[in-house]
Amino acid sequence: WGRSTRNTIHDGGHAECAQDQRPVYMDHAATTFMKPEVLAAMAPYFSRHFGNPSSLYRFARESRKGVEEARAQVAAALGAEPEEVYFCAGGSEADNWAIKGVAAAAKKKGDHIVTSAIEHHAVLHPCEALEKQGFSVTYLPVDRYGRVDPGDVEDAITERTILVSVMTANNEIGTIQPVAAIGRVAHDHGVLFHTDAVQAVGAVPIDVDDMGIDLLSLSGHKFYGPKGTGALYIRRGTRIENLVHGGGQERGRRAGTENVPGIVGLGRAIELATADIEGHNRRIAAMRDRLIREVLSEVPDTHLNGHPTERLSNNANFSFRYVEGESILLLLDAHGICASTGSACSSASLEPSHVLLATGLPHEEAHGSLRLTLGDANTEDDVDYVLSVLPEVIGRLRQISPLTPAGGRVQEAD
């Protein structure tokens, strides 16, 4: 996924593909590859240490040891205690557990939840499900950069509010939220605060105490760990009902035999991802900033989505007027470039991104979005290649688009 022989663009706009071509992968917000160190940590638990960690004999204790070491690694990355970390099957389960679990535990106290209009569907859909059960949900607006105003959070809280849920960083436009300020507002009113940190872990330093976080969701495959693994941080003393019932695993909180290899891999991955966040961000952001700068310079009538500075170090999200995001993806794919349009988890949908619409972007411009998210294996050569292909792709699509102004002339870039 790093340096390789690429497509070469010749006069006339045709692409010539080398037989050994490998794609330029810039969709790390959708998923990441698993690092060799993570796979190496997992390997013994597929074969040698395959015992059920809930069993009492010595053979099973090796599995239990791996799980508890991973629990300590996750806790250290969050500034939490190991007993506050509970493993599950991924970020979606963790979000569902946090929202539905608090709602079930606190329904005698209140029936109101505050969240934002740009949350992942793993938060929005549980909230919608609770509304059908009689709960009330306030979906806060965001500014044009996708930021939630902590003042709006405070204004929305009532005596019936039991939970505030605002993501740490947005998965589509990369905007980082003022989480600590929102946490203070929630606690000032005696309300629990949950944050979906699935996109933030490894890119944003997190301390659950300093940021006033009571519940936090994360997913291993977003930071070079295995898919199907996740965790929910639950602050000690937080009242929450179980989502999955059955056996007594995870100290009676989450039933089901533990995915020991996956948990071990998640622990090693989060340890690697948080070892040098500042250095990681510095390298990735340099490529991101060049990508943003040159795309806005070279492609007229282009808009950068998300906050210009308070954004994830790897995220560049553009809207190109007069073209469709799906068409952009198909042509980029023909040149070996992997990217996404709108939300990666609903990329098959023809509806525009709810996130972009919430920032005030017109419907037709939201359809022309492209998200490029860089990762550890990307190089300056990858950026060079994308910058050599993308302007031609947009130009070609605009030539055939019925939305392009007469003569194919477009305005200067935003």
mmCIF file of C-alpha atoms in Angstrom:
data_model
loop_
_atom_site.group_PDB
_atom_site.id
_atom_site.type_symbol
_atom_site.label_atom_id
_atom_site.label_comp_id
_atom_site.label_asym_id
_atom_site.label_seq_id
_atom_site.Cartn_x
_atom_site.Cartn_y
_atom_site.Cartn_z
ATOM 1 C CA TRP A 1 0.000 0.000 0.000
ATOM 2 C CA GLY A 2 3.048 2.303 -0.010
ATOM 3 C CA ARG A 3 5.390 2.980 -2.924
ATOM 4 C CA SER A 4 4.658 1.003 -6.053
ATOM 5 C CA THR A 5 4.324 1.382 -9.792
ATOM 6 C CA ARG A 6 1.288 3.583 -10.387
ATOM 7 C CA ASN A 7 -1.028 4.357 -13.227
ATOM 8 C CA THR A 8 0.582 6.926 -15.508
ATOM 9 C CA ILE A 9 -1.581 9.627 -17.064
ATOM 10 C CA HIS A 10 -0.785 10.330 -20.715
ATOM 11 C CA ASP A 11 -1.922 13.040 -23.090
ATOM 12 C CA GLY A 12 -5.547 12.436 -23.952
ATOM 13 C CA GLY A 13 -6.466 11.471 -20.414
ATOM 14 C CA HIS A 14 -5.986 7.723 -20.725
ATOM 15 C CA ALA A 15 -4.548 5.642 -17.905
ATOM 16 C CA GLU A 16 -1.993 2.905 -18.409
ATOM 17 C CA CYS A 17 -1.936 0.350 -15.565
ATOM 18 C CA ALA A 18 1.229 -1.515 -14.698
ATOM 19 C CA GLN A 19 0.758 -5.189 -13.920
ATOM 20 C CA ASP A 20 2.300 -4.823 -10.464
ATOM 21 C CA GLN A 21 0.203 -1.774 -9.576
ATOM 22 C CA ARG A 22 -1.040 -1.579 -6.003
ATOM 23 C CA PRO A 23 -3.653 0.939 -4.871
ATOM 24 C CA VAL A 24 -2.995 4.200 -3.105
ATOM 25 C CA TYR A 25 -5.114 3.680 -0.005
ATOM 26 C CA MET A 26 -6.495 6.922 1.436
ATOM 27 C CA ASP A 27 -9.565 5.634 3.264
ATOM 28 C CA HIS A 28 -8.126 5.048 6.734
ATOM 29 C CA ALA A 29 -11.202 6.550 8.378
ATOM 30 C CA ALA A 30 -13.130 3.551 7.022
ATOM 31 C CA THR A 31 -10.623 0.976 8.242
ATOM 32 C CA THR A 32 -6.894 0.413 8.626
ATOM 33 C CA PHE A 33 -4.546 -2.460 7.898
ATOM 34 C CA MET A 34 -3.398 -4.514 10.873
ATOM 35 C CA LYS A 35 0.173 -3.815 11.912
ATOM 36 C CA PRO A 36 2.635 -6.741 12.016
ATOM 37 C CA GLU A 37 3.270 -6.171 15.735
ATOM 38 C CA VAL A 38 -0.442 -6.558 16.389
ATOM 39 C CA LEU A 39 -0.700 -9.772 14.391
ATOM 40 C CA ALA A 40 2.357 -11.141 16.197
ATOM 41 C CA ALA A 41 0.771 -10.426 19.587
ATOM 42 C CA MET A 42 -2.443 -12.181 18.532
ATOM 43 C CA ALA A 43 -0.886 -15.288 16.954
ATOM 44 C CA PRO A 44 -0.315 -17.405 20.118
ATOM 45 C CA TYR A 45 -3.960 -16.981 21.156
ATOM 46 C CA PHE A 46 -5.241 -18.659 17.999
ATOM 47 C CA SER A 47 -3.393 -21.884 18.760
ATOM 48 C CA ARG A 48 -1.140 -22.291 21.781
ATOM 49 C CA HIS A 49 -3.197 -20.235 24.270
ATOM 50 C CA PHE A 50 -6.677 -21.150 23.037
ATOM 51 C CA GLY A 51 -8.264 -21.820 26.422
ATOM 52 C CA ASN A 52 -11.536 -20.219 27.502
ATOM 53 C CA PRO A 53 -10.527 -17.361 29.817
ATOM 54 C CA SER A 54 -13.548 -18.030 32.037
ATOM 55 C CA SER A 55 -12.289 -21.514 32.973
ATOM 56 C CA LEU A 56 -10.413 -22.082 36.233
ATOM 57 C CA TYR A 57 -7.577 -24.417 35.252
ATOM 58 C CA ARG A 58 -4.021 -23.319 34.566
ATOM 59 C CA PHE A 59 -4.321 -23.770 30.798
ATOM 60 C CA ALA A 60 -7.069 -21.136 30.648
ATOM 61 C CA ARG A 61 -5.188 -18.659 32.813
ATOM 62 C CA GLU A 62 -2.885 -17.789 29.890
ATOM 63 C CA SER A 63 -5.905 -16.581 27.965
ATOM 64 C CA ARG A 64 -7.155 -14.617 30.965
ATOM 65 C CA LYS A 65 -3.710 -13.055 31.353
ATOM 66 C CA GLY A 66 -3.799 -11.848 27.738
ATOM 67 C CA VAL A 67 -7.231 -10.295 28.196
ATOM 68 C CA GLU A 68 -6.249 -8.494 31.382
ATOM 69 C CA GLU A 69 -3.030 -7.186 29.885
ATOM 70 C CA ALA A 70 -5.039 -5.732 27.008
ATOM 71 C CA ARG A 71 -7.480 -4.195 29.491
ATOM 72 C CA ALA A 72 -4.569 -2.452 31.205
ATOM 73 C CA GLN A 73 -3.248 -1.211 27.831
ATOM 74 C CA VAL A 74 -6.598 0.321 26.900
ATOM 75 C CA ALA A 75 -6.973 1.900 30.338
ATOM 76 C CA ALA A 76 -3.508 3.445 30.132
ATOM 77 C CA ALA A 77 -4.335 4.977 26.744
ATOM 78 C CA LEU A 78 -7.461 6.640 28.184
ATOM 79 C CA GLY A 79 -6.180 7.658 31.618
ATOM 80 C CA ALA A 80 -8.645 5.191 33.136
ATOM 81 C CA GLU A 81 -8.510 2.248 35.531
ATOM 82 C CA PRO A 82 -8.475 -1.290 34.051
ATOM 83 C CA GLU A 83 -11.677 -2.251 35.866
ATOM 84 C CA GLU A 84 -13.470 0.563 33.987
ATOM 85 C CA VAL A 85 -12.770 -1.021 30.548
ATOM 86 C CA TYR A 86 -15.200 -3.555 29.048
ATOM 87 C CA PHE A 87 -14.528 -5.353 25.777
ATOM 88 C CA CYS A 88 -17.173 -5.818 23.088
ATOM 89 C CA ALA A 89 -17.496 -6.437 19.349
ATOM 90 C CA GLY A 90 -16.815 -2.912 18.070
ATOM 91 C CA GLY A 91 -17.701 0.761 18.151
ATOM 92 C CA SER A 92 -21.326 0.263 17.115
ATOM 93 C CA GLU A 93 -21.986 -2.119 19.994
ATOM 94 C CA ALA A 94 -20.191 0.201 22.409
ATOM 95 C CA ASP A 95 -22.305 3.187 21.295
ATOM 96 C CA ASN A 96 -25.523 1.178 21.542
ATOM 97 C CA TRP A 97 -24.549 -0.108 24.966
ATOM 98 C CA ALA A 98 -23.734 3.362 26.305
ATOM 99 C CA ILE A 99 -26.950 4.987 25.083
ATOM 100 C CA LYS A 100 -29.460 2.194 25.623
ATOM 101 C CA GLY A 101 -27.792 1.041 28.831
ATOM 102 C CA VAL A 102 -27.929 4.478 30.473
ATOM 103 C CA ALA A 103 -31.484 5.023 29.242
ATOM 104 C CA ALA A 104 -32.618 1.724 30.792
ATOM 105 C CA ALA A 105 -30.842 2.397 34.084
ATOM 106 C CA ALA A 106 -32.022 6.010 34.454
ATOM 107 C CA LYS A 107 -35.558 5.877 33.082
ATOM 108 C CA LYS A 108 -37.056 6.571 36.509
ATOM 109 C CA LYS A 109 -34.894 9.685 36.806
ATOM 110 C CA GLY A 110 -35.443 11.114 33.340
ATOM 111 C CA ASP A 111 -36.180 10.447 29.692
ATOM 112 C CA HIS A 112 -34.223 13.109 27.788
ATOM 113 C CA ILE A 113 -30.972 12.706 25.805
ATOM 114 C CA VAL A 114 -28.868 15.413 24.167
ATOM 115 C CA THR A 115 -26.739 14.587 21.123
ATOM 116 C CA SER A 116 -25.624 16.290 17.911
ATOM 117 C CA ALA A 117 -26.933 16.208 14.361
ATOM 118 C CA ILE A 118 -23.622 14.897 12.987
ATOM 119 C CA GLU A 119 -23.142 11.796 15.121
ATOM 120 C CA HIS A 120 -22.395 8.415 13.586
ATOM 121 C CA HIS A 121 -25.477 6.331 12.893
ATOM 122 C CA ALA A 122 -24.395 4.021 15.725
ATOM 123 C CA VAL A 123 -25.452 6.899 18.004
ATOM 124 C CA LEU A 124 -28.294 8.401 15.974
ATOM 125 C CA HIS A 125 -30.160 5.145 15.387
ATOM 126 C CA PRO A 126 -30.197 4.057 19.056
ATOM 127 C CA CYS A 127 -31.498 7.525 19.913
ATOM 128 C CA GLU A 128 -34.227 7.172 17.293
ATOM 129 C CA ALA A 129 -35.103 3.736 18.694
ATOM 130 C CA LEU A 130 -35.429 5.229 22.172
ATOM 131 C CA GLU A 131 -37.717 7.957 20.837
ATOM 132 C CA LYS A 132 -40.108 5.205 19.745
ATOM 133 C CA GLN A 133 -40.095 4.013 23.359
ATOM 134 C CA GLY A 134 -41.129 7.423 24.675
ATOM 135 C CA PHE A 135 -37.756 9.102 25.239
ATOM 136 C CA SER A 136 -37.094 12.640 24.077
ATOM 137 C CA VAL A 137 -33.923 13.457 22.132
ATOM 138 C CA THR A 138 -32.478 16.863 21.282
ATOM 139 C CA TYR A 139 -30.290 16.851 18.162
ATOM 140 C CA LEU A 140 -28.027 19.879 18.465
ATOM 141 C CA PRO A 141 -27.090 21.891 15.371
ATOM 142 C CA VAL A 142 -23.477 22.541 14.402
ATOM 143 C CA ASP A 143 -21.769 25.533 12.846
ATOM 144 C CA ARG A 144 -20.511 25.560 9.251
ATOM 145 C CA TYR A 145 -17.356 23.766 10.361
ATOM 146 C CA GLY A 146 -19.255 20.992 12.126
ATOM 147 C CA ARG A 147 -18.575 22.173 15.689
ATOM 148 C CA VAL A 148 -21.017 21.871 18.581
ATOM 149 C CA ASP A 149 -21.363 24.943 20.797
ATOM 150 C CA PRO A 150 -21.091 23.960 24.505
ATOM 151 C CA GLY A 151 -23.556 26.758 25.198
ATOM 152 C CA ASP A 152 -26.123 24.955 23.068
ATOM 153 C CA VAL A 153 -25.536 21.834 25.148
ATOM 154 C CA GLU A 154 -26.227 23.770 28.323
ATOM 155 C CA ASP A 155 -29.354 25.353 26.878
ATOM 156 C CA ALA A 156 -30.674 21.934 25.857
ATOM 157 C CA ILE A 157 -30.275 20.278 29.270
ATOM 158 C CA THR A 158 -33.436 20.008 31.352
ATOM 159 C CA GLU A 159 -34.274 18.424 34.696
ATOM 160 C CA ARG A 160 -35.207 15.275 32.713
ATOM 161 C CA THR A 161 -31.852 14.979 30.904
ATOM 162 C CA ILE A 162 -29.955 11.768 31.688
ATOM 163 C CA LEU A 163 -27.231 11.714 29.031
ATOM 164 C CA VAL A 164 -25.223 13.946 26.704
ATOM 165 C CA SER A 165 -23.551 12.126 23.795
ATOM 166 C CA VAL A 166 -21.223 14.088 21.498
ATOM 167 C CA MET A 167 -18.468 12.478 19.450
ATOM 168 C CA THR A 168 -14.823 13.407 19.997
ATOM 169 C CA ALA A 169 -14.088 13.828 16.279
ATOM 170 C CA ASN A 170 -16.298 13.450 13.238
ATOM 171 C CA ASN A 171 -15.682 10.487 10.973
ATOM 172 C CA GLU A 172 -16.563 12.329 7.759
ATOM 173 C CA ILE A 173 -15.238 15.883 7.958
ATOM 174 C CA GLY A 174 -12.666 15.323 10.710
ATOM 175 C CA THR A 175 -13.795 18.181 12.946
ATOM 176 C CA ILE A 176 -12.677 17.806 16.568
ATOM 177 C CA GLN A 177 -15.270 18.785 19.158
ATOM 178 C CA PRO A 178 -14.674 20.810 22.366
ATOM 179 C CA VAL A 179 -15.130 17.650 24.404
ATOM 180 C CA ALA A 180 -13.698 18.917 27.689
ATOM 181 C CA ALA A 181 -15.986 21.961 27.644
ATOM 182 C CA ILE A 182 -19.014 19.798 26.877
ATOM 183 C CA GLY A 183 -18.040 17.404 29.655
ATOM 184 C CA ARG A 184 -17.874 20.290 32.150
ATOM 185 C CA VAL A 185 -21.327 21.488 31.124
ATOM 186 C CA ALA A 186 -22.817 18.026 31.535
ATOM 187 C CA HIS A 187 -21.250 17.505 34.958
ATOM 188 C CA ASP A 188 -22.278 20.973 36.136
ATOM 189 C CA HIS A 189 -25.842 19.776 35.637
ATOM 190 C CA GLY A 190 -25.315 16.301 37.076
ATOM 191 C CA VAL A 191 -25.705 14.627 33.660
ATOM 192 C CA LEU A 192 -23.627 11.722 32.327
ATOM 193 C CA PHE A 193 -21.411 12.408 29.307
ATOM 194 C CA HIS A 194 -20.681 9.824 26.594
ATOM 195 C CA THR A 195 -18.349 10.373 23.658
ATOM 196 C CA ASP A 196 -17.909 8.262 20.540
ATOM 197 C CA ALA A 197 -14.106 8.330 20.203
ATOM 198 C CA VAL A 198 -13.922 5.732 17.439
ATOM 199 C CA GLN A 199 -12.200 8.131 15.015
ATOM 200 C CA ALA A 200 -10.207 9.946 17.679
ATOM 201 C CA VAL A 201 -8.186 7.245 19.439
ATOM 202 C CA GLY A 202 -4.581 7.466 18.289
ATOM 203 C CA ALA A 203 -5.075 10.944 16.807
ATOM 204 C CA VAL A 204 -6.409 12.969 19.758
ATOM 205 C CA PRO A 205 -4.876 12.714 23.252
ATOM 206 C CA ILE A 206 -7.595 11.467 25.587
ATOM 207 C CA ASP A 207 -7.805 11.630 29.368
ATOM 208 C CA VAL A 208 -11.238 10.673 30.620
ATOM 209 C CA ASP A 209 -10.807 12.540 33.913
ATOM 210 C CA ASP A 210 -9.480 15.786 32.431
ATOM 211 C CA MET A 211 -12.186 15.718 29.741
ATOM 212 C CA GLY A 212 -15.064 14.829 32.060
ATOM 213 C CA ILE A 213 -15.971 11.669 30.156
ATOM 214 C CA ASP A 214 -18.185 9.065 31.845
ATOM 215 C CA LEU A 215 -18.507 6.673 28.906
ATOM 216 C CA LEU A 216 -16.301 6.324 25.826
ATOM 217 C CA SER A 217 -16.586 4.058 22.774
ATOM 218 C CA LEU A 218 -13.651 2.836 20.670
ATOM 219 C CA SER A 219 -13.010 0.324 17.873
ATOM 220 C CA GLY A 220 -9.798 -1.600 17.182
ATOM 221 C CA HIS A 221 -9.829 -1.554 13.391
ATOM 222 C CA LYS A 222 -9.640 2.242 13.274
ATOM 223 C CA PHE A 223 -6.117 2.270 14.762
ATOM 224 C CA TYR A 224 -4.427 -0.679 13.011
ATOM 225 C CA GLY A 225 -6.008 -3.379 15.154
ATOM 226 C CA PRO A 226 -8.339 -6.254 14.280
ATOM 227 C CA LYS A 227 -11.894 -5.829 13.064
ATOM 228 C CA GLY A 228 -14.741 -6.982 15.275
ATOM 229 C CA THR A 229 -13.109 -5.682 18.447
ATOM 230 C CA GLY A 230 -14.043 -2.696 20.582
ATOM 231 C CA ALA A 231 -14.371 -1.442 24.105
ATOM 232 C CA LEU A 232 -16.603 0.739 26.240
ATOM 233 C CA TYR A 233 -15.092 2.770 29.047
ATOM 234 C CA ILE A 234 -17.575 3.050 31.928
ATOM 235 C CA ARG A 235 -16.578 5.317 34.805
ATOM 236 C CA ARG A 236 -16.730 3.570 38.143
ATOM 237 C CA GLY A 237 -20.125 4.126 39.776
ATOM 238 C CA THR A 238 -21.979 4.819 36.513
ATOM 239 C CA ARG A 239 -25.406 3.186 36.469
ATOM 240 C CA ILE A 240 -25.864 1.286 33.206
ATOM 241 C CA GLU A 241 -27.828 -1.784 32.187
ATOM 242 C CA ASN A 242 -26.367 -4.620 30.109
ATOM 243 C CA LEU A 243 -26.957 -4.719 26.383
ATOM 244 C CA VAL A 244 -25.981 -8.376 25.835
ATOM 245 C CA HIS A 245 -27.340 -10.899 28.335
ATOM 246 C CA GLY A 246 -26.176 -14.440 28.952
ATOM 247 C CA GLY A 247 -23.115 -15.617 30.859
ATOM 248 C CA GLY A 248 -21.082 -13.679 33.383
ATOM 249 C CA GLN A 249 -18.203 -12.583 31.170
ATOM 250 C CA GLU A 250 -16.651 -9.126 31.483
ATOM 251 C CA ARG A 251 -17.413 -9.126 35.191
ATOM 252 C CA GLY A 252 -21.096 -9.727 34.504
ATOM 253 C CA ARG A 253 -21.424 -6.734 32.187
ATOM 254 C CA ARG A 254 -21.228 -8.265 28.704
ATOM 255 C CA ALA A 255 -22.116 -11.886 27.994
ATOM 256 C CA GLY A 256 -20.306 -14.086 25.490
ATOM 257 C CA THR A 257 -16.976 -15.925 25.428
ATOM 258 C CA GLU A 258 -14.264 -13.340 24.958
ATOM 259 C CA ASN A 259 -12.601 -12.933 21.568
ATOM 260 C CA VAL A 260 -9.190 -13.422 23.141
ATOM 261 C CA PRO A 261 -6.997 -12.954 20.020
ATOM 262 C CA GLY A 262 -8.974 -9.870 19.025
ATOM 263 C CA ILE A 263 -8.805 -8.362 22.504
ATOM 264 C CA VAL A 264 -5.049 -8.974 22.697
ATOM 265 C CA GLY A 265 -4.657 -7.342 19.285
ATOM 266 C CA LEU A 266 -6.756 -4.335 20.301
ATOM 267 C CA GLY A 267 -4.600 -3.849 23.384
ATOM 268 C CA ARG A 268 -1.345 -3.946 21.428
ATOM 269 C CA ALA A 269 -2.776 -1.692 18.711
ATOM 270 C CA ILE A 270 -3.914 1.022 21.110
ATOM 271 C CA GLU A 271 -0.551 0.882 22.864
ATOM 272 C CA LEU A 272 1.219 1.516 19.549
ATOM 273 C CA ALA A 273 -1.298 4.145 18.401
ATOM 274 C CA THR A 274 -0.948 6.284 21.527
ATOM 275 C CA ALA A 275 2.815 5.941 22.042
ATOM 276 C CA ASP A 276 3.665 9.130 20.087
ATOM 277 C CA ILE A 277 0.498 10.934 19.052
ATOM 278 C CA GLU A 278 2.289 14.261 18.604
ATOM 279 C CA GLY A 279 4.923 12.806 16.274
ATOM 280 C CA HIS A 280 2.336 10.825 14.334
ATOM 281 C CA ASN A 281 0.136 13.885 13.876
ATOM 282 C CA ARG A 282 3.059 16.027 12.755
ATOM 283 C CA ARG A 283 4.029 13.636 9.933
ATOM 284 C CA ILE A 284 0.482 12.888 8.747
ATOM 285 C CA ALA A 285 -0.713 16.501 9.008
ATOM 286 C CA ALA A 286 2.145 17.696 6.787
ATOM 287 C CA MET A 287 0.869 15.471 3.970
ATOM 288 C CA ARG A 288 -2.746 16.376 4.694
ATOM 289 C CA ASP A 289 -2.025 20.107 4.605
ATOM 290 C CA ARG A 290 -0.198 19.806 1.293
ATOM 291 C CA LEU A 291 -3.077 17.802 -0.133
ATOM 292 C CA ILE A 292 -5.608 20.405 0.995
ATOM 293 C CA ARG A 293 -3.531 23.351 -0.167
ATOM 294 C CA GLU A 294 -2.853 22.029 -3.653
ATOM 295 C CA VAL A 295 -6.339 20.644 -4.309
ATOM 296 C CA LEU A 296 -7.898 24.004 -3.386
ATOM 297 C CA SER A 297 -5.328 25.742 -5.565
ATOM 298 C CA GLU A 298 -5.496 23.466 -8.596
ATOM 299 C CA VAL A 299 -9.195 22.569 -8.725
ATOM 300 C CA PRO A 300 -11.512 25.584 -9.089
ATOM 301 C CA ASP A 301 -14.849 25.772 -7.323
ATOM 302 C CA THR A 302 -13.793 23.420 -4.554
ATOM 303 C CA HIS A 303 -14.727 23.693 -0.894
ATOM 304 C CA LEU A 304 -12.971 22.212 2.154
ATOM 305 C CA ASN A 305 -15.440 20.622 4.550
ATOM 306 C CA GLY A 306 -14.785 20.674 8.285
ATOM 307 C CA HIS A 307 -12.836 22.953 10.557
ATOM 308 C CA PRO A 308 -9.670 24.399 8.956
ATOM 309 C CA THR A 309 -7.503 23.763 12.031
ATOM 310 C CA GLU A 310 -9.481 21.814 14.660
ATOM 311 C CA ARG A 311 -9.578 18.660 12.568
ATOM 312 C CA LEU A 312 -8.095 15.176 12.596
ATOM 313 C CA SER A 313 -4.521 15.177 11.316
ATOM 314 C CA ASN A 314 -5.282 12.711 8.519
ATOM 315 C CA ASN A 315 -8.589 14.065 7.208
ATOM 316 C CA ALA A 316 -9.148 16.054 3.999
ATOM 317 C CA ASN A 317 -12.788 16.321 2.917
ATOM 318 C CA PHE A 318 -13.708 18.295 -0.199
ATOM 319 C CA SER A 319 -16.859 19.196 -2.077
ATOM 320 C CA PHE A 320 -16.495 19.649 -5.843
ATOM 321 C CA ARG A 321 -19.319 21.582 -7.447
ATOM 322 C CA TYR A 322 -21.159 20.210 -10.486
ATOM 323 C CA VAL A 323 -20.075 16.555 -10.028
ATOM 324 C CA GLU A 324 -21.261 13.450 -8.153
ATOM 325 C CA GLY A 325 -19.165 11.823 -5.444
ATOM 326 C CA GLU A 326 -19.912 8.322 -6.706
ATOM 327 C CA SER A 327 -18.499 9.198 -10.130
ATOM 328 C CA ILE A 328 -15.373 10.636 -8.540
ATOM 329 C CA LEU A 329 -14.826 7.406 -6.622
ATOM 330 C CA LEU A 330 -15.241 5.225 -9.702
ATOM 331 C CA LEU A 331 -12.697 7.196 -11.736
ATOM 332 C CA LEU A 332 -10.236 7.364 -8.844
ATOM 333 C CA ASP A 333 -10.615 3.617 -8.383
ATOM 334 C CA ALA A 334 -9.782 3.131 -12.055
ATOM 335 C CA HIS A 335 -6.490 4.856 -11.282
ATOM 336 C CA GLY A 336 -5.890 2.736 -8.184
ATOM 337 C CA ILE A 337 -6.879 5.366 -5.597
ATOM 338 C CA CYS A 338 -9.102 4.283 -2.693
ATOM 339 C CA ALA A 339 -11.200 7.025 -1.080
ATOM 340 C CA SER A 340 -14.800 7.558 0.015
ATOM 341 C CA THR A 341 -17.731 9.895 -0.396
ATOM 342 C CA GLY A 342 -20.111 10.764 2.424
ATOM 343 C CA SER A 343 -20.129 8.280 5.282
ATOM 344 C CA ALA A 344 -18.052 5.173 4.644
ATOM 345 C CA CYS A 345 -20.529 3.004 6.541
ATOM 346 C CA SER A 346 -23.364 4.038 4.216
ATOM 347 C CA SER A 347 -21.365 4.565 1.017
ATOM 348 C CA ALA A 348 -23.849 2.478 -1.001
ATOM 349 C CA SER A 349 -26.577 5.039 -0.304
ATOM 350 C CA LEU A 350 -27.422 7.691 -2.897
ATOM 351 C CA GLU A 351 -28.546 10.104 -0.194
ATOM 352 C CA PRO A 352 -26.108 12.946 0.595
ATOM 353 C CA SER A 353 -24.209 12.957 3.858
ATOM 354 C CA HIS A 354 -26.280 14.026 6.871
ATOM 355 C CA VAL A 355 -23.085 15.547 8.272
ATOM 356 C CA LEU A 356 -22.492 17.825 5.291
ATOM 357 C CA LEU A 357 -26.137 18.875 5.195
ATOM 358 C CA ALA A 358 -25.962 19.736 8.911
ATOM 359 C CA THR A 359 -23.074 22.134 8.212
ATOM 360 C CA GLY A 360 -25.313 24.024 5.791
ATOM 361 C CA LEU A 361 -23.841 22.668 2.572
ATOM 362 C CA PRO A 362 -26.448 22.704 -0.221
ATOM 363 C CA HIS A 363 -27.880 19.340 -1.204
ATOM 364 C CA GLU A 364 -26.258 19.332 -4.647
ATOM 365 C CA GLU A 365 -22.817 20.197 -3.252
ATOM 366 C CA ALA A 366 -23.065 17.571 -0.536
ATOM 367 C CA HIS A 367 -23.453 15.018 -3.339
ATOM 368 C CA GLY A 368 -20.032 16.011 -4.705
ATOM 369 C CA SER A 369 -17.973 15.221 -1.625
ATOM 370 C CA LEU A 370 -14.720 13.302 -1.449
ATOM 371 C CA ARG A 371 -12.990 12.156 1.751
ATOM 372 C CA LEU A 372 -9.276 11.371 1.673
ATOM 373 C CA THR A 373 -7.874 10.018 4.944
ATOM 374 C CA LEU A 374 -4.182 9.263 5.210
ATOM 375 C CA GLY A 375 -2.463 6.599 7.285
ATOM 376 C CA ASP A 376 0.880 5.342 8.516
ATOM 377 C CA ALA A 377 1.873 3.701 5.226
ATOM 378 C CA ASN A 378 1.154 6.739 3.044
ATOM 379 C CA THR A 379 4.067 8.648 1.596
ATOM 380 C CA GLU A 380 4.706 11.894 -0.241
ATOM 381 C CA ASP A 381 4.741 9.796 -3.425
ATOM 382 C CA ASP A 382 1.133 8.854 -2.706
ATOM 383 C CA VAL A 383 0.216 12.509 -2.306
ATOM 384 C CA ASP A 384 2.019 13.324 -5.563
ATOM 385 C CA TYR A 385 0.044 10.664 -7.373
ATOM 386 C CA VAL A 386 -3.333 11.763 -6.032
ATOM 387 C CA LEU A 387 -2.536 15.364 -6.960
ATOM 388 C CA SER A 388 -1.617 14.254 -10.473
ATOM 389 C CA VAL A 389 -4.877 12.353 -10.962
ATOM 390 C CA LEU A 390 -7.603 14.195 -9.038
ATOM 391 C CA PRO A 391 -7.681 17.509 -10.988
ATOM 392 C CA GLU A 392 -7.999 15.612 -14.270
ATOM 393 C CA VAL A 393 -10.768 13.410 -12.865
ATOM 394 C CA ILE A 394 -12.779 16.419 -11.684
ATOM 395 C CA GLY A 395 -12.185 18.245 -14.962
ATOM 396 C CA ARG A 396 -13.353 15.279 -17.002
ATOM 397 C CA LEU A 397 -16.522 14.880 -14.939
ATOM 398 C CA ARG A 398 -17.323 18.574 -15.166
ATOM 399 C CA GLN A 399 -17.042 18.446 -18.945
ATOM 400 C CA ILE A 400 -19.901 15.961 -19.121
ATOM 401 C CA SER A 401 -21.953 17.272 -16.190
ATOM 402 C CA PRO A 402 -25.230 19.040 -17.046
ATOM 403 C CA LEU A 403 -24.713 21.164 -13.929
ATOM 404 C CA THR A 404 -21.491 22.771 -15.150
ATOM 405 C CA PRO A 405 -22.015 26.374 -16.354
ATOM 406 C CA ALA A 406 -22.073 26.941 -20.105
ATOM 407 C CA GLY A 407 -18.643 26.665 -21.650
ATOM 408 C CA GLY A 408 -17.342 24.531 -18.780
ATOM 409 C CA ARG A 409 -16.114 27.575 -16.881
ATOM 410 C CA VAL A 410 -16.149 27.372 -13.126
ATOM 411 C CA GLN A 411 -15.405 29.817 -10.364
ATOM 412 C CA GLU A 412 -12.169 30.134 -8.441
ATOM 413 C CA ALA A 413 -11.648 27.762 -5.527
ATOM 414 C CA ASP A 414 -12.936 28.727 -2.104
#
